[in-house]
Coordinates of C-alpha atoms in Angstrom, one line a residue:
X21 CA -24.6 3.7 35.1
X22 CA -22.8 7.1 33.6
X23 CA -19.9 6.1 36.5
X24 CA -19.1 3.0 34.9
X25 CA -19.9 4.3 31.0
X26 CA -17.5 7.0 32.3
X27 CA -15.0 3.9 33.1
X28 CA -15.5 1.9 30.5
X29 CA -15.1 4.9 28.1
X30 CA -11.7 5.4 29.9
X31 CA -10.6 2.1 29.6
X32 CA -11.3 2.7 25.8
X33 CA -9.4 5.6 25.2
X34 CA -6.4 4.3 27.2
X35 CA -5.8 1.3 25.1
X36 CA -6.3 3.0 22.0
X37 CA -3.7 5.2 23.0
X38 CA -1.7 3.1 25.5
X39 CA 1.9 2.1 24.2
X40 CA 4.4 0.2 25.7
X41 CA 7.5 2.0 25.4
X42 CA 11.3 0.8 25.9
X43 CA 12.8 1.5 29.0
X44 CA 15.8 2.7 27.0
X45 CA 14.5 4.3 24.1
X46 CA 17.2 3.4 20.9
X47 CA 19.0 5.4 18.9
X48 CA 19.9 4.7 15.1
X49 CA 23.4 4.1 15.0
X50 CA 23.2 6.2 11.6
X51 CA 22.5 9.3 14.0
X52 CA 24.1 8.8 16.7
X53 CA 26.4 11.6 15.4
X54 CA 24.0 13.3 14.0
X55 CA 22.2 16.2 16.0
X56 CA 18.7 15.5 17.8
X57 CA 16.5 17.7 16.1
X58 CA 13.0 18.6 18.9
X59 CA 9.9 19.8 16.5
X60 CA 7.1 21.8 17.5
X61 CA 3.8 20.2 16.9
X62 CA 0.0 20.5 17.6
X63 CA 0.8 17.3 19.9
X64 CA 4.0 18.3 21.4
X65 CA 7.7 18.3 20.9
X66 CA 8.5 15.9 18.6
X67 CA 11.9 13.7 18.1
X68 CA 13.3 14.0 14.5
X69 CA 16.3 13.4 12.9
X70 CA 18.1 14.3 9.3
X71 CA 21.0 13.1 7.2
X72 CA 22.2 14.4 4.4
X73 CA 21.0 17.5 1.8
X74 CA 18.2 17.8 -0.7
X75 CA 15.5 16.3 -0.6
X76 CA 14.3 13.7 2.0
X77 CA 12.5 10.3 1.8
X78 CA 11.1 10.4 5.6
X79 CA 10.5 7.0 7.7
X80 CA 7.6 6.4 9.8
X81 CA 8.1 3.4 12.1
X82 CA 4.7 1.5 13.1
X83 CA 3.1 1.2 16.7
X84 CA 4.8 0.2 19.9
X85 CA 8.4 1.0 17.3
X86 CA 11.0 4.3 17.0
X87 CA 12.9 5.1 14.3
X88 CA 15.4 2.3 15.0
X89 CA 13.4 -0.1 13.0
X90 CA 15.0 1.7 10.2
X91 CA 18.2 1.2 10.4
X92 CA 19.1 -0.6 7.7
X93 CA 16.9 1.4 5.0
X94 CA 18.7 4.2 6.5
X95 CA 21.9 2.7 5.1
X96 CA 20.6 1.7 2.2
X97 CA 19.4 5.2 1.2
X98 CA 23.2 6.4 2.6
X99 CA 25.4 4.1 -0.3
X100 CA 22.7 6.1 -2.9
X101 CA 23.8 9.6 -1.4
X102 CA 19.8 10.3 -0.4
X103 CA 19.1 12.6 2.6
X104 CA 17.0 10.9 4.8
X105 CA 14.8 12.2 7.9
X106 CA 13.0 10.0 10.6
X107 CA 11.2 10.7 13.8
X108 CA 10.0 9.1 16.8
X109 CA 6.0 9.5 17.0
X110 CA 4.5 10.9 19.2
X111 CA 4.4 8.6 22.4
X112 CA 6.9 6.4 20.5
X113 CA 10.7 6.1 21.5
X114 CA 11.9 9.4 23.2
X115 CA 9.3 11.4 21.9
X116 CA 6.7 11.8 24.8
X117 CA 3.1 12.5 24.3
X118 CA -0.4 11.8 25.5
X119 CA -1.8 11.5 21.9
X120 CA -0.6 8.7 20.0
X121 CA -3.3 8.1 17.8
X122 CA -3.5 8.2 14.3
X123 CA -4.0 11.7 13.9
X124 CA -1.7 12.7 16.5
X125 CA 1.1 10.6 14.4
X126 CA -0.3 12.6 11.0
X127 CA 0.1 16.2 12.9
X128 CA 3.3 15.0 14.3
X129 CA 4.5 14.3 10.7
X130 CA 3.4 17.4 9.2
X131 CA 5.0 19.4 11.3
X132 CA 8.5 17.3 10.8
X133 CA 7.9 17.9 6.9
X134 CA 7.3 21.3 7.3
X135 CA 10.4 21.8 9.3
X136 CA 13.0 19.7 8.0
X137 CA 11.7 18.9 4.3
X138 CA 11.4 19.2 1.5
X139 CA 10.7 15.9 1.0
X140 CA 9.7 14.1 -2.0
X141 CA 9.3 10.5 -0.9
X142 CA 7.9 8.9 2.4
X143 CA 8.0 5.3 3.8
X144 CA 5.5 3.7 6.3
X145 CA 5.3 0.7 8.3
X146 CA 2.0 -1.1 10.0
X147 CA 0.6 2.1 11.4
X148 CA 3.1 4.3 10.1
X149 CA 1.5 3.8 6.8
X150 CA -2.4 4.6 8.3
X151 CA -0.3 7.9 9.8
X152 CA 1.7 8.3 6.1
X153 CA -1.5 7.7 4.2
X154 CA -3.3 10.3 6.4
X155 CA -0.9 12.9 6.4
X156 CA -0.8 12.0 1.9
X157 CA -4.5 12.8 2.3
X158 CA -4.4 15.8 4.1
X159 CA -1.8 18.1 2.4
X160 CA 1.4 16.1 2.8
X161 CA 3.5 16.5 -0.8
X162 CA 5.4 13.2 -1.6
X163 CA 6.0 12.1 -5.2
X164 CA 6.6 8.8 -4.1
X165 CA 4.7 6.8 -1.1
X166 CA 5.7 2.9 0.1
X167 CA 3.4 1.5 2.8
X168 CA 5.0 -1.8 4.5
X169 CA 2.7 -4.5 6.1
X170 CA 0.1 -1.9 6.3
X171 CA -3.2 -2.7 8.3
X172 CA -6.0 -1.7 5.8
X173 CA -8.9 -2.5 8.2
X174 CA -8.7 -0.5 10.8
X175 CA -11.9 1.3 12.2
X176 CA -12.8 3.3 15.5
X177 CA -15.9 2.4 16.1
X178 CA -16.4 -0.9 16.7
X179 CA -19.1 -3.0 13.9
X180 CA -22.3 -3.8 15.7
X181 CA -22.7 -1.7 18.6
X182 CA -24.9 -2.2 21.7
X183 CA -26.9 0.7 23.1
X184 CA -24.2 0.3 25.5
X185 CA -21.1 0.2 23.3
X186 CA -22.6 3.3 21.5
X187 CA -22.7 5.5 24.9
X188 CA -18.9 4.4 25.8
X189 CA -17.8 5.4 22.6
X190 CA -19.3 8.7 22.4
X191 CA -18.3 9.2 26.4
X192 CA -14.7 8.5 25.0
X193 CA -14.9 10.7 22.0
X194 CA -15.5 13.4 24.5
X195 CA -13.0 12.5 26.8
X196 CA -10.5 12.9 24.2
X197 CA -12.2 16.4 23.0
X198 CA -12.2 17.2 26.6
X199 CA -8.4 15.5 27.0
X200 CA -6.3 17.5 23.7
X201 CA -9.2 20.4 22.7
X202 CA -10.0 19.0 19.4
X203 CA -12.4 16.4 17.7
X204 CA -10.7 12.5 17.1
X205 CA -11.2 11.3 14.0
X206 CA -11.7 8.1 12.5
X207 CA -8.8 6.0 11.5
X208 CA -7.4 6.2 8.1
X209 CA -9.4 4.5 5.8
X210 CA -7.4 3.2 2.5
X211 CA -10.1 2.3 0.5
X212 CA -11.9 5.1 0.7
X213 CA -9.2 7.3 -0.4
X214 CA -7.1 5.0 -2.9
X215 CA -8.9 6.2 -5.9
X216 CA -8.4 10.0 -5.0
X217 CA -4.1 9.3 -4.1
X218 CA -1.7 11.1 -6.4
X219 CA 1.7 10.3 -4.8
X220 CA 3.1 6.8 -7.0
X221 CA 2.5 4.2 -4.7
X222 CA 4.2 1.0 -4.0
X223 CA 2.9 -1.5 -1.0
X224 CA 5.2 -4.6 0.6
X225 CA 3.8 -7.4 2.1
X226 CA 4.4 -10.8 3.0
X227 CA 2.0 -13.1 2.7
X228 CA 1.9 -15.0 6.2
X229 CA 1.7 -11.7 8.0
X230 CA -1.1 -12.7 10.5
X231 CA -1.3 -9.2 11.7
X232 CA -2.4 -7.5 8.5
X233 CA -3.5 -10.1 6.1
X234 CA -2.3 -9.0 2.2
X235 CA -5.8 -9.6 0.7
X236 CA -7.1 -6.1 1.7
X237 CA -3.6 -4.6 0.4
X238 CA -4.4 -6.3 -3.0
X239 CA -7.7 -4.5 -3.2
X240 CA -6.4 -0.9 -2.4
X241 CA -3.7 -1.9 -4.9
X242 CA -6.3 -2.3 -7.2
X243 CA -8.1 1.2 -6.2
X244 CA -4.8 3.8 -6.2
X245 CA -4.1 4.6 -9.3
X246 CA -1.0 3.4 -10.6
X247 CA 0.0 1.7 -7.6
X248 CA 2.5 -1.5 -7.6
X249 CA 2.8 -4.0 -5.2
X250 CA 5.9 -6.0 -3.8
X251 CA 5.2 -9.2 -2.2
X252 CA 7.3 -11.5 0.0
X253 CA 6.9 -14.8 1.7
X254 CA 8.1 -15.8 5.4
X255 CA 9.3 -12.3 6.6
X256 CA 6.0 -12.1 9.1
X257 CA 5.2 -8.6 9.7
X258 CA 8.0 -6.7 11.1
X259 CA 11.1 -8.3 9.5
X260 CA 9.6 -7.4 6.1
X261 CA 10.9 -4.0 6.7
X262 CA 14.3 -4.9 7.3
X263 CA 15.2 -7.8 4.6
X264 CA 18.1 -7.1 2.2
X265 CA 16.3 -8.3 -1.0
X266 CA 12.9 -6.2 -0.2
X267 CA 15.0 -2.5 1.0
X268 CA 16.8 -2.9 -2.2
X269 CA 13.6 -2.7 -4.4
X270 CA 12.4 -0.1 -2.2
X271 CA 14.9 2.4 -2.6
X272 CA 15.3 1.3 -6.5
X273 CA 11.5 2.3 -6.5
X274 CA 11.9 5.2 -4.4
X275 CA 14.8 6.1 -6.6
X276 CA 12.6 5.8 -9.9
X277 CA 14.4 2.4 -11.2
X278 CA 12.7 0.5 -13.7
X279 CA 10.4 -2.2 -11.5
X280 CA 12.4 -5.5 -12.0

């Protein structure tokens, strides 16, 4: 019985972690002059970029993504003269690391703060925004926070366990203890924390994203204080982040516009 909790706890772990990477990992065409910047973090060396002076709005791409999904924010936040940084996560693009969790993206972000900040705004999409919200949370300054098409139900354990489901969880937490020398913890919960956020928040959505449906965004609207809400219909769950219309209110919010 342990052998196969032990490989069923494995096959856990793996596809919490597992991502699919590019065979050719992309490069912005925004840096392609620009110099690749390798940070030092508690989950390895991490791949970061940074345009322009003063302070940064950073970009966090979602899973299975790199900092490519950006692009055209990246222009966008060019034509208003705004330095921007963005990073690979960890396990994500060209940046290559075992731990590409949640928390691993939050330390990973942290440490690209620290070293190429300051920064006074951030930007998240899918889980990017779990991994912005996180880092928000846990220290991260940012006047200004917008989370695209995040997923606001997102657990680690799974509802409901069997006796059996308990022991391969807890077999996995160890494995990971066991695997990077620290403690996982749970997945960023938005509602828990809403009402404690300080950074201005605004969340995007569209409303036939079948990945991350918008009613749970609506009530973490409700629960961070001040918080606005942009939504969109027909851009799905990835294109949201690239549309013309939507990256112009974001960097007028970013840029403390009047909201339209």
């Amino acid at each position: 019985m342990s052998e196969e909790i032990d490989k069923k706890a494995a096959e856990w772990l793996n596809r919490t972690m597992g991502v699919r990477r590019r065979v050719s990992p992309r490069i912005a065409e925004a840096f392609r002059d620009a110099d690749d910047i390798v940070v030092d973090t508690p989950v390895g060396r991490v791949q970061a970029w940074r345009l322009g002076e003063g302070p940064a709005v950073m970009l966090v791409h979602g899973w299975e993504d790199d900092h490519a999904l950006w692009g055209p924010l990246i222009g966008a936040f060019q034509q208003m003269g705004r330095a921007v940084i963005a990073l690979d996560l960890p396990g994500h693009g060209v940046t290559e690391s075992e731990d590409s969790t949640q928390e691993g993206g939050m330390l990973a972000v942290q440490a690209v703060a620290k070293e190429l900040g300051p920064i006074d705004a951030i930007v998240g999409h899918s889980f990017g925004c779990a991994v912005t919200g996180m880092a928000l949370a846990n220290g991260l300054d940012a006047e200004r926070a917008v989370f695209i098409a995040a997923p606001i139900n997102s657990r680690v354990e799974p509802k409901g366990r069997t006796d059996e489901e308990r022991a391969v969880f807890e077999r996995a937490m160890q494995m990971y203890e066991e695997r990077f020398g620290r403690k996982l913890g749970g997945r960023f919960d938005f509602v828990s924390v809403a009402p404690t956020m300080t950074a201005k928040a605004l969340f995007v959505h569209s409303v036939d994203d079948d990945q991350c449906p918008v009613g749970p965004v609506q009530d973490v609207v409700e629960l961070w204080p001040g918080a606005e809400i942009l939504l969109a219909d027909g851009l799905g769950h990835r294109l949201i982040a690239q549309d013309a219309d939507v990256l112009t209110q974001i960097v007028e919010f970013v840029e403390g516009f009047p909201p339209r």
